């Protein structure tokens, strides 16, 4: 499967998708794609999450026997 073949909910199968003319200047990196079978549009969204800092986490409280406290 190429990166432009995606599952289409309307067609209920894998279909080729193409980039429509993008007025925002994204060219081929446009997050909007259109199914060539039915014309349904999808938006590909990516999210960037910052890595959590392990130093900010509190250690688990333990009892004298080494078990975690409830």
Short mmCIF file of N, CA and C in Angstrom, two decimals:
data_model
loop_
_atom_site.label_atom_id
_atom_site.label_comp_id
_atom_site.label_asym_id
_atom_site.label_seq_id
_atom_site.Cartn_x
_atom_site.Cartn_y
_atom_site.Cartn_z
N UNK A 1 0.85 -1.18 0.00
CA UNK A 1 0.00 0.00 0.00
C UNK A 1 0.89 1.24 0.00
N UNK A 2 0.62 2.13 -0.89
CA UNK A 2 1.40 3.36 -0.94
C UNK A 2 0.89 4.32 0.12
N UNK A 3 1.59 5.43 0.30
CA UNK A 3 1.19 6.38 1.33
C UNK A 3 -0.05 7.17 0.92
N UNK A 4 -0.51 7.03 -0.30
CA UNK A 4 -1.72 7.72 -0.75
C UNK A 4 -2.89 6.77 -0.93
N UNK A 5 -2.75 5.51 -0.54
CA UNK A 5 -3.86 4.58 -0.52
C UNK A 5 -4.29 4.45 0.93
N UNK A 6 -5.52 4.87 1.19
CA UNK A 6 -6.04 4.88 2.55
C UNK A 6 -7.41 4.22 2.58
N UNK A 7 -7.86 3.86 3.78
CA UNK A 7 -9.19 3.29 3.93
C UNK A 7 -10.21 4.42 3.83
N UNK A 8 -11.22 4.23 2.99
CA UNK A 8 -12.28 5.21 2.82
C UNK A 8 -13.54 4.67 3.48
N UNK A 9 -14.10 5.41 4.43
CA UNK A 9 -15.32 4.98 5.12
C UNK A 9 -16.51 4.93 4.17
N UNK A 10 -16.57 5.82 3.22
CA UNK A 10 -17.70 5.87 2.30
C UNK A 10 -17.65 4.70 1.32
N UNK A 11 -16.48 4.44 0.76
CA UNK A 11 -16.31 3.32 -0.18
C UNK A 11 -16.21 1.98 0.54
N UNK A 12 -15.93 2.00 1.84
CA UNK A 12 -15.75 0.81 2.68
C UNK A 12 -14.63 -0.09 2.16
N UNK A 13 -13.53 0.54 1.80
CA UNK A 13 -12.37 -0.20 1.34
C UNK A 13 -11.18 0.72 1.13
N UNK A 14 -10.06 0.13 0.75
CA UNK A 14 -8.85 0.90 0.49
C UNK A 14 -8.96 1.51 -0.90
N UNK A 15 -8.76 2.82 -0.96
CA UNK A 15 -8.88 3.56 -2.22
C UNK A 15 -7.69 4.49 -2.38
N UNK A 16 -7.35 4.83 -3.61
CA UNK A 16 -6.31 5.85 -3.81
C UNK A 16 -6.87 7.24 -3.46
N UNK A 17 -6.05 8.03 -2.81
CA UNK A 17 -6.41 9.41 -2.45
C UNK A 17 -5.45 10.35 -3.15
N UNK A 18 -5.93 11.52 -3.50
CA UNK A 18 -5.07 12.52 -4.14
C UNK A 18 -5.21 13.86 -3.44
N UNK A 19 -4.21 14.69 -3.63
CA UNK A 19 -4.20 16.02 -3.03
C UNK A 19 -4.95 16.98 -3.96
N UNK A 20 -5.95 17.70 -3.44
CA UNK A 20 -6.64 18.68 -4.28
C UNK A 20 -5.77 19.92 -4.46
N UNK A 21 -6.14 20.81 -5.37
CA UNK A 21 -5.40 22.07 -5.47
C UNK A 21 -5.45 22.80 -4.12
N UNK A 22 -4.28 23.11 -3.58
CA UNK A 22 -4.20 23.69 -2.23
C UNK A 22 -3.97 25.20 -2.34
N UNK A 23 -4.90 25.96 -1.79
CA UNK A 23 -4.77 27.42 -1.83
C UNK A 23 -3.90 27.95 -0.68
N UNK A 24 -3.55 27.07 0.27
CA UNK A 24 -2.73 27.47 1.41
C UNK A 24 -1.24 27.36 1.14
N UNK A 25 -0.86 26.87 -0.03
CA UNK A 25 0.55 26.78 -0.38
C UNK A 25 1.26 25.53 0.12
N UNK A 26 0.51 24.50 0.53
CA UNK A 26 1.13 23.27 1.02
C UNK A 26 1.68 22.40 -0.11
N UNK A 27 1.16 22.57 -1.31
CA UNK A 27 1.52 21.74 -2.47
C UNK A 27 1.24 20.27 -2.16
N UNK A 28 2.23 19.39 -2.32
CA UNK A 28 2.00 17.96 -2.10
C UNK A 28 1.94 17.58 -0.62
N UNK A 29 2.33 18.48 0.27
CA UNK A 29 2.28 18.22 1.70
C UNK A 29 0.95 18.67 2.33
N UNK A 30 -0.03 18.93 1.51
CA UNK A 30 -1.32 19.40 2.00
C UNK A 30 -1.97 18.32 2.88
N UNK A 31 -2.51 18.68 4.05
CA UNK A 31 -3.12 17.69 4.92
C UNK A 31 -4.50 17.23 4.44
N UNK A 32 -5.03 17.84 3.41
CA UNK A 32 -6.33 17.46 2.89
C UNK A 32 -6.15 16.48 1.73
N UNK A 33 -6.90 15.40 1.75
CA UNK A 33 -6.85 14.40 0.69
C UNK A 33 -8.27 14.10 0.25
N UNK A 34 -8.42 13.71 -1.03
CA UNK A 34 -9.73 13.38 -1.58
C UNK A 34 -9.68 11.98 -2.16
N UNK A 35 -10.70 11.17 -1.83
CA UNK A 35 -10.82 9.82 -2.36
C UNK A 35 -11.15 9.91 -3.85
N UNK A 36 -10.39 9.17 -4.65
CA UNK A 36 -10.64 9.20 -6.10
C UNK A 36 -11.85 8.36 -6.48
N UNK A 37 -12.33 7.52 -5.57
CA UNK A 37 -13.49 6.69 -5.86
C UNK A 37 -14.81 7.41 -5.67
N UNK A 38 -14.95 8.11 -4.54
CA UNK A 38 -16.24 8.74 -4.23
C UNK A 38 -16.15 10.25 -4.03
N UNK A 39 -14.96 10.78 -3.85
CA UNK A 39 -14.79 12.22 -3.65
C UNK A 39 -14.84 12.65 -2.20
N UNK A 40 -14.90 11.71 -1.26
CA UNK A 40 -14.91 12.06 0.16
C UNK A 40 -13.57 12.69 0.54
N UNK A 41 -13.63 13.69 1.38
CA UNK A 41 -12.42 14.39 1.81
C UNK A 41 -12.02 13.92 3.21
N UNK A 42 -10.72 13.82 3.44
CA UNK A 42 -10.19 13.52 4.76
C UNK A 42 -9.11 14.53 5.08
N UNK A 43 -8.90 14.75 6.36
CA UNK A 43 -7.88 15.66 6.83
C UNK A 43 -6.89 14.85 7.64
N UNK A 44 -5.63 14.88 7.23
CA UNK A 44 -4.57 14.18 7.94
C UNK A 44 -3.95 15.17 8.91
N UNK A 45 -4.12 14.90 10.21
CA UNK A 45 -3.60 15.81 11.23
C UNK A 45 -2.47 15.12 12.00
N UNK A 46 -1.40 15.84 12.22
CA UNK A 46 -0.30 15.32 13.03
C UNK A 46 -0.17 16.16 14.29
N UNK A 47 0.20 15.52 15.35
CA UNK A 47 0.34 16.19 16.63
C UNK A 47 1.75 15.97 17.16
N UNK A 48 2.30 16.97 17.78
CA UNK A 48 3.61 16.85 18.41
C UNK A 48 3.42 17.04 19.91
N UNK A 49 3.84 16.06 20.67
CA UNK A 49 3.73 16.13 22.12
C UNK A 49 5.12 16.25 22.72
N UNK A 50 5.31 17.15 23.68
CA UNK A 50 6.62 17.24 24.33
C UNK A 50 6.86 16.00 25.19
N UNK A 51 8.11 15.60 25.27
CA UNK A 51 8.47 14.44 26.09
C UNK A 51 8.30 14.79 27.56
N UNK A 52 7.73 13.87 28.35
CA UNK A 52 7.57 14.15 29.78
C UNK A 52 8.92 14.14 30.48
N UNK A 53 9.02 14.95 31.50
CA UNK A 53 10.27 15.00 32.28
C UNK A 53 10.15 14.02 33.43
N UNK A 54 11.05 13.05 33.47
CA UNK A 54 10.99 12.04 34.52
C UNK A 54 11.36 12.61 35.88
N UNK A 55 12.14 13.67 35.92
CA UNK A 55 12.56 14.26 37.19
C UNK A 55 11.38 14.89 37.93
N UNK A 56 10.31 15.22 37.23
CA UNK A 56 9.16 15.84 37.87
C UNK A 56 8.22 14.84 38.52
N UNK A 57 8.44 13.56 38.29
CA UNK A 57 7.55 12.54 38.85
C UNK A 57 7.95 12.22 40.28
N UNK A 58 6.94 11.96 41.09
CA UNK A 58 7.19 11.61 42.49
C UNK A 58 7.37 10.09 42.59
N UNK A 59 8.29 9.62 43.38
CA UNK A 59 8.45 8.18 43.55
C UNK A 59 7.27 7.61 44.33
N UNK A 60 6.98 6.35 44.09
CA UNK A 60 5.90 5.68 44.80
C UNK A 60 6.27 5.56 46.28
N UNK A 61 5.31 5.77 47.14
CA UNK A 61 5.53 5.59 48.58
C UNK A 61 5.57 4.11 48.89
N UNK A 62 6.55 3.66 49.65
CA UNK A 62 6.66 2.24 49.98
C UNK A 62 6.60 2.08 51.49
N UNK A 63 6.10 0.94 51.91
CA UNK A 63 6.06 0.64 53.33
C UNK A 63 7.37 -0.03 53.73
N UNK A 64 7.48 -0.41 54.96
CA UNK A 64 8.73 -1.01 55.44
C UNK A 64 9.01 -2.37 54.80
N UNK A 65 7.98 -3.07 54.39
CA UNK A 65 8.18 -4.39 53.80
C UNK A 65 8.59 -4.30 52.33
N UNK A 66 8.63 -3.08 51.78
CA UNK A 66 9.02 -2.91 50.40
C UNK A 66 7.84 -2.90 49.45
N UNK A 67 6.64 -3.09 49.97
CA UNK A 67 5.45 -3.05 49.13
C UNK A 67 4.95 -1.63 49.01
N UNK A 68 4.24 -1.39 47.95
CA UNK A 68 3.68 -0.06 47.75
C UNK A 68 2.55 0.19 48.74
N UNK A 69 2.49 1.40 49.22
CA UNK A 69 1.41 1.75 50.13
C UNK A 69 0.13 1.99 49.32
N UNK A 70 -1.00 1.63 49.90
CA UNK A 70 -2.29 1.77 49.22
C UNK A 70 -2.81 3.18 49.30
#
